Amino acid sequence: MKTQIITVKDPHDSPREIASAAKTLRNGGLVVFPTETVYGLGGDATDPLAAKKIYAAKGRPSNNPLIIHISSPEEAEQYAVTSEYYYRLAEAFMPGPLTVILQKKDTIPLEVTGGLDTVAVRCPSHPIANSLIKAAGVPIAAPSANISGRPSPTSAQYCISDLDGKVDVIIDGGECEIGLESTIIALRSDTAVLLRPGAITYDALCCVCPHVELTDAARGTLSDNERPMAPGMMYRHYAPSAPFILLDGPREAFIPYIIARRAAGECCAAICSEQEASLLGNENTVIYGDPDDLEQQARRLFSAIREADSLGCTAIYAMKPEPVGLGLAMYNRMIRAASHTVIEIN
Ligand code: TXA
Ligand code: MG
């Protein structure tokens, strides 16, 4: 398949490109598009065949359900059973980086939900995503636009390297603002369960829902043989080919630790701040942001993991983030990329 790559800065300036990508979706094709979190690999969420194509292109097990993307919170009515708490969450956080799991209606085929009777609903704030959903006139089922097991793509370049030749269209809309996938919350009749932490933090959710349960999978403490509530949290994820190791201890101990590993002959890559990179001589370092700028670190985390992996080192080191607020979302991704390998330093 020849993949068409189109660049869109502002969807209002590119109505023909958006209309053509929307037509591809309506005809059962696959379109990669930017969102404020990460790029999505989209297909018509009402079409079981499109769902099958998504699983095939990604190399993803078909029992791992897809998120459906809508252009306004009210559209959820057509596809799911909503509730008072859904609308409270929608008012506070939609459009934005929040996914809510609800009971599904028959309009969404079981192929999309991996056989579950629930459906994940998200209303993205990115203008390209929003225009594309509106123009398509159907909800868009979209997992992150990476090959299964690789870090989620935060720029079109990574979508191209993973999916060129496997999808009809890739819309290049620049770098994603947030860089980590949406927060996922499951709503039951009387409880809310946080399945995946993201830029909408646990504390922010607690301001809207009186009781939010934090799962072990969200905390990053789920052991390998336990079954998470979001099937996707079960799979080895974001895994670089070189071992990725988290270092836990005072930040000042980071540079001396890397220098000692290198002195011992290890070819190690460090994911760190600009200042730390210069102290390490900039060799085999990837900058993801300042220690006190979590938003910047989150935005660059996945690209940093990909870049560090491309250096061909035998190990990749990063400091363990403090698992609170946005740090919990980072920790959740990093601990799985590290297959739970944490080394204490001091
Ligand atoms: O930010 C995001 O959420 C991105 C962008 C493209 O919107 N999408 C994304 O999709 O990260 P994906 O498929 O890579 O991750 C969705 C997660 C998976 O872990 C999946 O198992 C879980 O959501 N999920 C989807 N539907 C579910 C359901 N009905 N019940 C429980 N978990 C569900
Ligand atoms: Mg994913």
Tab-separated table of C-alpha atoms and ligand atoms in Angstrom:
chain	number	residue	atom	x	y	z
A	1	MET	CA	0.000	0.000	0.000
A	2	LYS	CA	1.269	3.474	-0.815
A	3	THR	CA	0.879	5.791	2.176
A	4	GLN	CA	0.000	9.379	1.398
A	5	ILE	CA	1.707	11.825	3.769
A	6	ILE	CA	0.066	15.216	4.086
A	7	THR	CA	1.178	18.184	6.159
A	8	VAL	CA	-1.500	20.219	7.893
A	9	LYS	CA	-0.679	23.176	10.151
A	10	ASP	CA	-4.124	24.632	10.671
A	11	PRO	CA	-7.135	22.553	9.563
A	12	HIS	CA	-8.991	25.742	8.586
A	13	ASP	CA	-6.332	26.404	5.951
A	14	SER	CA	-6.490	22.810	4.660
A	15	PRO	CA	-10.181	21.933	4.217
A	16	ARG	CA	-9.507	19.838	1.111
A	17	GLU	CA	-6.862	17.707	2.834
A	18	ILE	CA	-9.145	17.126	5.851
A	19	ALA	CA	-12.113	16.301	3.587
A	20	SER	CA	-10.044	13.810	1.616
A	21	ALA	CA	-8.727	12.079	4.783
A	22	ALA	CA	-12.302	11.980	6.143
A	23	LYS	CA	-13.458	10.314	2.921
A	24	THR	CA	-10.727	7.698	3.289
A	25	LEU	CA	-12.082	6.935	6.789
A	26	ARG	CA	-15.691	6.692	5.559
A	27	ASN	CA	-14.532	4.295	2.831
A	28	GLY	CA	-13.036	1.965	5.437
A	29	GLY	CA	-9.422	3.194	5.137
A	30	LEU	CA	-6.875	4.025	7.853
A	31	VAL	CA	-5.689	7.554	8.663
A	32	VAL	CA	-2.959	8.487	11.157
A	33	PHE	CA	-3.694	11.846	12.775
A	34	PRO	CA	-2.256	14.040	15.553
A	35	THR	CA	-3.977	14.544	18.903
A	36	GLU	CA	-2.865	16.644	21.881
A	37	THR	CA	-1.552	13.459	23.578
A	38	VAL	CA	0.043	11.223	20.911
A	39	TYR	CA	-0.705	10.350	17.272
A	40	GLY	CA	-3.637	7.989	16.664
A	41	LEU	CA	-4.097	5.260	14.042
A	42	GLY	CA	-7.712	5.872	13.028
A	43	GLY	CA	-10.488	3.945	11.337
A	44	ASP	CA	-14.316	4.186	11.291
A	45	ALA	CA	-15.404	3.014	14.780
A	46	THR	CA	-18.730	1.744	13.430
A	47	ASP	CA	-17.034	-0.554	10.901
A	48	PRO	CA	-15.811	-3.966	12.140
A	49	LEU	CA	-13.555	-4.356	9.085
A	50	ALA	CA	-11.793	-1.068	9.813
A	51	ALA	CA	-11.113	-2.313	13.356
A	52	LYS	CA	-9.571	-5.498	11.943
A	53	LYS	CA	-7.343	-3.404	9.676
A	54	ILE	CA	-6.186	-1.320	12.682
A	55	TYR	CA	-5.199	-4.445	14.647
A	56	ALA	CA	-3.358	-5.826	11.619
A	57	ALA	CA	-1.468	-2.582	10.849
A	58	LYS	CA	-0.354	-2.230	14.485
A	59	GLY	CA	0.363	-5.895	15.068
A	60	ARG	CA	-1.936	-5.670	18.110
A	61	PRO	CA	-3.874	-8.553	19.677
A	62	SER	CA	-7.541	-8.126	18.736
A	63	ASN	CA	-8.706	-8.570	22.360
A	64	ASN	CA	-7.078	-5.237	23.300
A	65	PRO	CA	-9.906	-2.684	22.865
A	66	LEU	CA	-9.722	0.617	20.977
A	67	ILE	CA	-10.677	4.126	22.132
A	68	ILE	CA	-13.391	5.830	20.067
A	69	HIS	CA	-12.808	9.524	19.355
A	70	ILE	CA	-15.777	11.888	19.138
A	71	SER	CA	-15.994	15.613	18.333
A	72	SER	CA	-18.214	16.678	21.251
A	73	PRO	CA	-19.000	15.053	24.633
A	74	GLU	CA	-22.721	14.731	23.762
A	75	GLU	CA	-21.928	12.481	20.791
A	76	ALA	CA	-21.185	9.754	23.334
A	77	GLU	CA	-24.983	9.328	23.683
A	78	GLN	CA	-25.068	7.528	20.337
A	79	TYR	CA	-22.452	4.966	21.308
A	80	ALA	CA	-22.545	4.554	25.097
A	81	VAL	CA	-24.684	4.807	28.226
A	82	THR	CA	-23.723	8.128	29.816
A	83	SER	CA	-24.300	9.281	33.392
A	84	GLU	CA	-24.199	12.330	35.592
A	85	TYR	CA	-20.517	11.725	36.349
A	86	TYR	CA	-19.704	11.396	32.657
A	87	TYR	CA	-21.086	14.889	32.106
A	88	ARG	CA	-19.331	16.274	35.175
A	89	LEU	CA	-16.025	14.915	33.844
A	90	ALA	CA	-16.863	16.175	30.358
A	91	GLU	CA	-17.555	19.643	31.638
A	92	ALA	CA	-14.273	19.753	33.526
A	93	PHE	CA	-11.933	18.037	31.058
A	94	MET	CA	-13.424	17.696	27.554
A	95	PRO	CA	-12.308	18.331	24.934
A	96	GLY	CA	-8.967	17.179	26.334
A	97	PRO	CA	-6.723	14.284	27.348
A	98	LEU	CA	-9.338	12.183	29.184
A	99	THR	CA	-10.846	8.830	28.157
A	100	VAL	CA	-13.953	7.544	29.934
A	101	ILE	CA	-15.047	3.907	29.898
A	102	LEU	CA	-18.817	3.425	29.727
A	103	GLN	CA	-21.309	0.668	28.887
A	104	LYS	CA	-21.404	0.423	25.100
A	105	LYS	CA	-24.425	0.560	22.807
A	106	ASP	CA	-24.932	-1.684	19.745
A	107	THR	CA	-23.743	1.066	17.383
A	108	ILE	CA	-20.160	0.110	18.294
A	109	PRO	CA	-19.187	-3.361	17.072
A	110	LEU	CA	-17.548	-5.841	19.448
A	111	GLU	CA	-14.519	-5.932	17.115
A	112	VAL	CA	-13.734	-2.370	18.281
A	113	THR	CA	-14.032	-3.158	21.998
A	114	GLY	CA	-12.103	-6.419	21.874
A	115	GLY	CA	-15.306	-8.278	22.772
A	116	LEU	CA	-16.050	-6.163	25.886
A	117	ASP	CA	-19.489	-4.691	26.606
A	118	THR	CA	-17.848	-1.388	27.547
A	119	VAL	CA	-16.395	1.277	25.271
A	120	ALA	CA	-13.662	3.874	25.820
A	121	VAL	CA	-14.747	7.364	24.724
A	122	ARG	CA	-12.489	10.365	24.189
A	123	CYS	CA	-13.064	13.854	22.799
A	124	PRO	CA	-9.643	15.207	21.775
A	125	SER	CA	-8.889	18.949	21.849
A	126	HIS	CA	-6.399	18.959	18.968
A	127	PRO	CA	-7.917	21.045	16.127
A	128	ILE	CA	-6.846	18.556	13.420
A	129	ALA	CA	-8.352	15.609	15.309
A	130	ASN	CA	-11.538	17.546	15.957
A	131	SER	CA	-11.953	18.673	12.314
A	132	LEU	CA	-11.234	15.180	11.037
A	133	ILE	CA	-13.875	13.550	13.274
A	134	LYS	CA	-16.451	16.193	12.302
A	135	ALA	CA	-15.671	15.847	8.594
A	136	ALA	CA	-15.796	12.038	8.767
A	137	GLY	CA	-19.236	12.116	10.393
A	138	VAL	CA	-18.407	8.892	12.252
A	139	PRO	CA	-16.523	8.276	15.500
A	140	ILE	CA	-12.878	7.344	14.917
A	141	ALA	CA	-11.482	4.249	16.613
A	142	ALA	CA	-7.797	4.921	17.243
A	143	PRO	CA	-5.058	3.341	19.291
A	144	SER	CA	-1.695	5.098	19.462
A	145	ALA	CA	-0.078	5.055	15.993
A	146	ASN	CA	2.905	2.856	16.854
A	147	ILE	CA	3.721	-0.761	16.137
A	148	SER	CA	2.525	-2.695	19.206
A	149	GLY	CA	5.148	-2.611	21.961
A	150	ARG	CA	6.972	0.513	20.748
A	151	PRO	CA	6.685	3.940	22.405
A	152	SER	CA	3.628	5.956	21.343
A	153	PRO	CA	4.523	8.402	18.556
A	154	THR	CA	4.628	12.101	19.416
A	155	SER	CA	5.571	13.293	15.930
A	156	ALA	CA	4.704	12.176	12.382
A	157	GLN	CA	8.265	11.008	11.766
A	158	TYR	CA	7.779	8.124	14.253
A	159	CYS	CA	4.402	7.208	12.704
A	160	ILE	CA	6.108	7.064	9.307
A	161	SER	CA	8.893	4.834	10.601
A	162	ASP	CA	6.356	2.446	12.214
A	163	LEU	CA	3.447	2.507	9.736
A	164	ASP	CA	4.585	3.636	6.274
A	165	GLY	CA	3.029	1.271	3.723
A	166	LYS	CA	0.484	-0.040	6.272
A	167	VAL	CA	-2.011	2.865	6.333
A	168	ASP	CA	-3.669	4.998	3.647
A	169	VAL	CA	-2.859	8.456	4.991
A	170	ILE	CA	-0.557	10.014	7.608
A	171	ILE	CA	-1.408	13.599	8.570
A	172	ASP	CA	1.709	15.397	9.783
A	173	GLY	CA	0.487	18.015	12.246
A	174	GLY	CA	3.759	18.590	14.118
A	175	GLU	CA	4.753	17.593	17.631
A	176	CYS	CA	2.104	16.565	20.181
A	177	GLU	CA	1.655	19.036	23.025
A	178	ILE	CA	1.315	16.581	25.940
A	179	GLY	CA	3.345	13.594	24.764
A	180	LEU	CA	1.742	10.935	27.028
A	181	GLU	CA	-1.501	9.085	26.255
A	182	SER	CA	-4.794	10.188	27.805
A	183	THR	CA	-5.852	9.507	31.372
A	184	ILE	CA	-8.319	6.590	31.407
A	185	ILE	CA	-11.097	6.415	33.991
A	186	ALA	CA	-13.799	3.722	34.163
A	187	LEU	CA	-17.197	4.821	35.463
A	188	ARG	CA	-19.378	2.285	37.248
A	189	SER	CA	-22.715	3.093	38.876
A	190	ASP	CA	-21.134	4.269	42.126
A	191	THR	CA	-17.350	4.224	41.615
A	192	ALA	CA	-14.694	5.689	39.343
A	193	VAL	CA	-11.520	3.723	38.711
A	194	LEU	CA	-8.323	5.254	37.337
A	195	LEU	CA	-6.909	2.723	34.852
A	196	ARG	CA	-4.163	4.800	33.233
A	197	PRO	CA	-2.718	8.045	34.647
A	198	GLY	CA	-2.138	10.935	32.256
A	199	ALA	CA	-2.063	14.724	32.072
A	200	ILE	CA	-5.450	14.890	33.843
A	201	THR	CA	-4.090	13.942	37.241
A	202	TYR	CA	-5.550	11.822	40.037
A	203	ASP	CA	-6.022	14.959	42.184
A	204	ALA	CA	-7.817	16.778	39.350
A	205	LEU	CA	-10.197	13.806	38.934
A	206	CYS	CA	-10.856	13.718	42.687
A	207	CYS	CA	-12.105	17.313	42.483
A	208	VAL	CA	-14.910	16.106	40.197
A	209	CYS	CA	-15.611	12.522	41.331
A	210	PRO	CA	-15.931	11.996	45.093
A	211	HIS	CA	-14.143	8.665	45.171
A	212	VAL	CA	-11.541	7.641	42.593
A	213	GLU	CA	-9.896	4.262	43.023
A	214	LEU	CA	-6.264	4.037	41.915
A	215	THR	CA	-5.477	0.619	40.384
A	216	ASP	CA	-2.120	-1.125	40.745
A	217	ALA	CA	-1.727	-0.893	36.963
A	218	ALA	CA	-2.122	2.899	37.146
A	219	ARG	CA	0.314	3.067	40.069
A	220	GLY	CA	2.800	1.014	38.075
A	221	THR	CA	2.967	-1.650	40.790
A	222	LEU	CA	1.065	-4.413	38.978
A	223	SER	CA	3.128	-7.574	38.925
A	224	ASP	CA	3.594	-9.387	35.603
A	225	ASN	CA	1.094	-12.192	36.232
A	226	GLU	CA	-1.817	-10.024	37.426
A	227	ARG	CA	-4.582	-9.067	34.996
A	228	PRO	CA	-5.188	-5.319	34.664
A	229	MET	CA	-8.618	-3.790	34.003
A	230	ALA	CA	-7.391	-2.050	30.835
A	231	PRO	CA	-6.222	-5.009	28.754
A	232	GLY	CA	-3.502	-2.891	27.103
A	233	MET	CA	-1.715	-2.352	30.418
A	234	MET	CA	-0.886	-6.063	30.407
A	235	TYR	CA	1.410	-6.017	27.422
A	236	ARG	CA	5.107	-5.192	27.569
A	237	HIS	CA	5.124	-1.627	26.444
A	238	TYR	CA	7.333	1.195	25.299
A	239	ALA	CA	10.189	-1.230	25.343
A	240	PRO	CA	13.506	-0.129	23.886
A	241	SER	CA	15.737	-2.946	22.619
A	242	ALA	CA	18.539	-2.047	25.072
A	243	PRO	CA	17.642	-2.582	28.762
A	244	PHE	CA	16.102	0.578	30.215
A	245	ILE	CA	16.944	1.129	33.886
A	246	LEU	CA	15.422	3.611	36.329
A	247	LEU	CA	17.675	5.100	39.003
A	248	ASP	CA	16.140	5.935	42.366
A	249	GLY	CA	17.923	8.331	44.710
A	250	PRO	CA	19.052	11.956	44.963
A	251	ARG	CA	19.338	13.712	41.601
A	252	GLU	CA	22.961	14.719	42.402
A	253	ALA	CA	23.919	11.055	42.373
A	254	PHE	CA	22.892	10.641	38.704
A	255	ILE	CA	26.019	12.064	36.978
A	256	PRO	CA	28.546	10.261	39.235
A	257	TYR	CA	26.633	6.977	38.693
A	258	ILE	CA	26.727	7.284	34.875
A	259	ILE	CA	30.404	8.315	34.949
A	260	ALA	CA	31.207	5.266	37.107
A	261	ARG	CA	29.321	2.910	34.735
A	262	ARG	CA	31.207	4.359	31.790
A	263	ALA	CA	34.523	4.071	33.641
A	264	ALA	CA	33.658	0.405	34.183
A	265	GLY	CA	33.411	0.002	30.400
A	266	GLU	CA	29.633	0.071	29.963
A	267	CYS	CA	28.335	1.847	26.863
A	268	CYS	CA	25.387	3.558	28.497
A	269	ALA	CA	22.927	6.144	27.263
A	270	ALA	CA	21.497	8.727	29.667
A	271	ILE	CA	18.111	10.414	29.372
A	272	CYS	CA	18.601	13.663	31.274
A	273	SER	CA	18.471	17.456	31.389
A	274	GLU	CA	20.521	19.736	29.137
A	275	GLN	CA	22.783	20.666	32.026
A	276	GLU	CA	23.389	17.025	32.955
A	277	ALA	CA	24.119	16.207	29.302
A	278	SER	CA	26.807	18.862	29.160
A	279	LEU	CA	28.343	17.559	32.399
A	280	LEU	CA	28.432	14.116	30.771
A	281	GLY	CA	30.196	15.541	27.714
A	282	ASN	CA	27.023	15.238	25.595
A	283	GLU	CA	28.062	11.807	24.365
A	284	ASN	CA	25.273	9.191	24.337
A	285	THR	CA	22.918	11.572	26.077
A	286	VAL	CA	19.332	12.432	25.149
A	287	ILE	CA	17.773	15.557	26.613
A	288	TYR	CA	14.148	15.318	27.721
A	289	GLY	CA	13.830	18.376	29.935
A	290	ASP	CA	14.751	20.141	33.153
A	291	PRO	CA	14.181	18.234	36.419
A	292	ASP	CA	11.617	20.821	37.553
A	293	ASP	CA	9.759	20.980	34.228
A	294	LEU	CA	7.602	17.844	34.220
A	295	GLU	CA	5.482	18.988	31.274
A	296	GLN	CA	8.560	19.318	29.109
A	297	GLN	CA	9.857	15.924	30.282
A	298	ALA	CA	6.472	14.301	29.550
A	299	ARG	CA	6.320	15.862	26.091
A	300	ARG	CA	9.749	14.498	25.177
A	301	LEU	CA	9.752	11.180	27.079
A	302	PHE	CA	8.714	8.841	24.247
A	303	SER	CA	10.914	10.489	21.624
A	304	ALA	CA	13.800	10.414	24.131
A	305	ILE	CA	13.327	6.654	24.614
A	306	ARG	CA	13.299	6.127	20.838
A	307	GLU	CA	16.378	8.333	20.363
A	308	ALA	CA	18.267	6.690	23.211
A	309	ASP	CA	17.523	3.295	21.709
A	310	SER	CA	18.897	4.374	18.335
A	311	LEU	CA	22.303	5.158	19.915
A	312	GLY	CA	23.098	1.439	20.028
A	313	CYS	CA	24.238	1.430	23.681
A	314	THR	CA	23.986	-1.631	25.928
A	315	ALA	CA	21.849	0.143	28.580
A	316	ILE	CA	19.731	3.265	28.925
A	317	TYR	CA	19.479	5.082	32.282
A	318	ALA	CA	17.038	7.730	33.542
A	319	MET	CA	16.099	9.020	36.981
A	320	LYS	CA	12.862	7.624	38.426
A	321	PRO	CA	10.272	10.430	38.554
A	322	GLU	CA	8.383	11.204	41.763
A	323	PRO	CA	5.126	9.275	41.165
A	324	VAL	CA	2.673	12.104	41.905
A	325	GLY	CA	0.657	14.359	39.580
A	326	LEU	CA	2.032	14.268	36.034
A	327	GLY	CA	5.013	12.394	37.526
A	328	LEU	CA	2.715	9.396	38.140
A	329	ALA	CA	1.873	9.311	34.413
A	330	MET	CA	5.583	9.419	33.559
A	331	TYR	CA	6.464	6.801	36.161
A	332	ASN	CA	3.685	4.492	34.844
A	333	ARG	CA	5.231	4.581	31.315
A	334	MET	CA	8.867	4.460	32.484
A	335	ILE	CA	8.472	1.558	34.918
A	336	ARG	CA	6.949	-0.573	32.158
A	337	ALA	CA	9.607	0.484	29.631
A	338	ALA	CA	12.105	-0.601	32.305
A	339	SER	CA	10.271	-3.909	32.925
A	340	HIS	CA	10.278	-2.846	36.616
A	341	THR	CA	14.095	-2.576	36.853
A	342	VAL	CA	14.972	0.090	39.419
A	343	ILE	CA	18.448	0.557	40.931
A	344	GLU	CA	18.952	2.531	44.146
A	345	ILE	CA	21.735	5.136	43.965
A	346	ASN	CA	22.994	7.572	46.574
B	1	TXA	O1	-4.217	9.515	24.229
B	1	TXA	C1	-4.698	8.436	23.883
B	1	TXA	O2	-5.504	7.820	24.601
B	1	TXA	C2	-4.293	7.873	22.517
B	1	TXA	C3	-4.785	8.844	21.443
B	1	TXA	C4	-4.542	8.345	20.048
B	1	TXA	O3	-6.133	9.123	21.659
B	1	TXA	N1	-4.799	6.566	22.331
B	1	TXA	C5	-4.306	5.483	22.994
B	1	TXA	O4	-4.895	4.279	22.616
B	1	TXA	O5	-3.414	5.549	23.806
B	1	TXA	P1	-4.247	2.855	22.971
B	1	TXA	O6	-5.122	1.889	22.255
B	1	TXA	O7	-2.827	2.852	22.627
B	1	TXA	O8	-4.499	2.692	24.500
B	1	TXA	C6	-5.829	2.536	24.979
B	1	TXA	C7	-5.870	1.757	26.252
B	1	TXA	C8	-5.441	0.319	26.097
B	1	TXA	O9	-4.642	-0.015	27.228
B	1	TXA	C9	-6.769	-0.440	26.142
B	1	TXA	O10	-6.631	-1.738	26.677
B	1	TXA	C10	-7.604	0.446	27.043
B	1	TXA	O11	-7.235	1.740	26.669
B	1	TXA	N2	-9.052	0.306	26.759
B	1	TXA	C11	-9.730	0.634	25.634
B	1	TXA	N3	-11.032	0.308	25.740
B	1	TXA	C12	-11.204	-0.226	26.964
B	1	TXA	C13	-12.320	-0.777	27.678
B	1	TXA	N4	-13.532	-0.838	27.135
B	1	TXA	N5	-12.103	-1.252	28.936
B	1	TXA	C14	-10.885	-1.203	29.515
B	1	TXA	N6	-9.781	-0.696	28.884
B	1	TXA	C15	-9.936	-0.224	27.630
B	2	MG	MG	-0.867	2.438	22.737
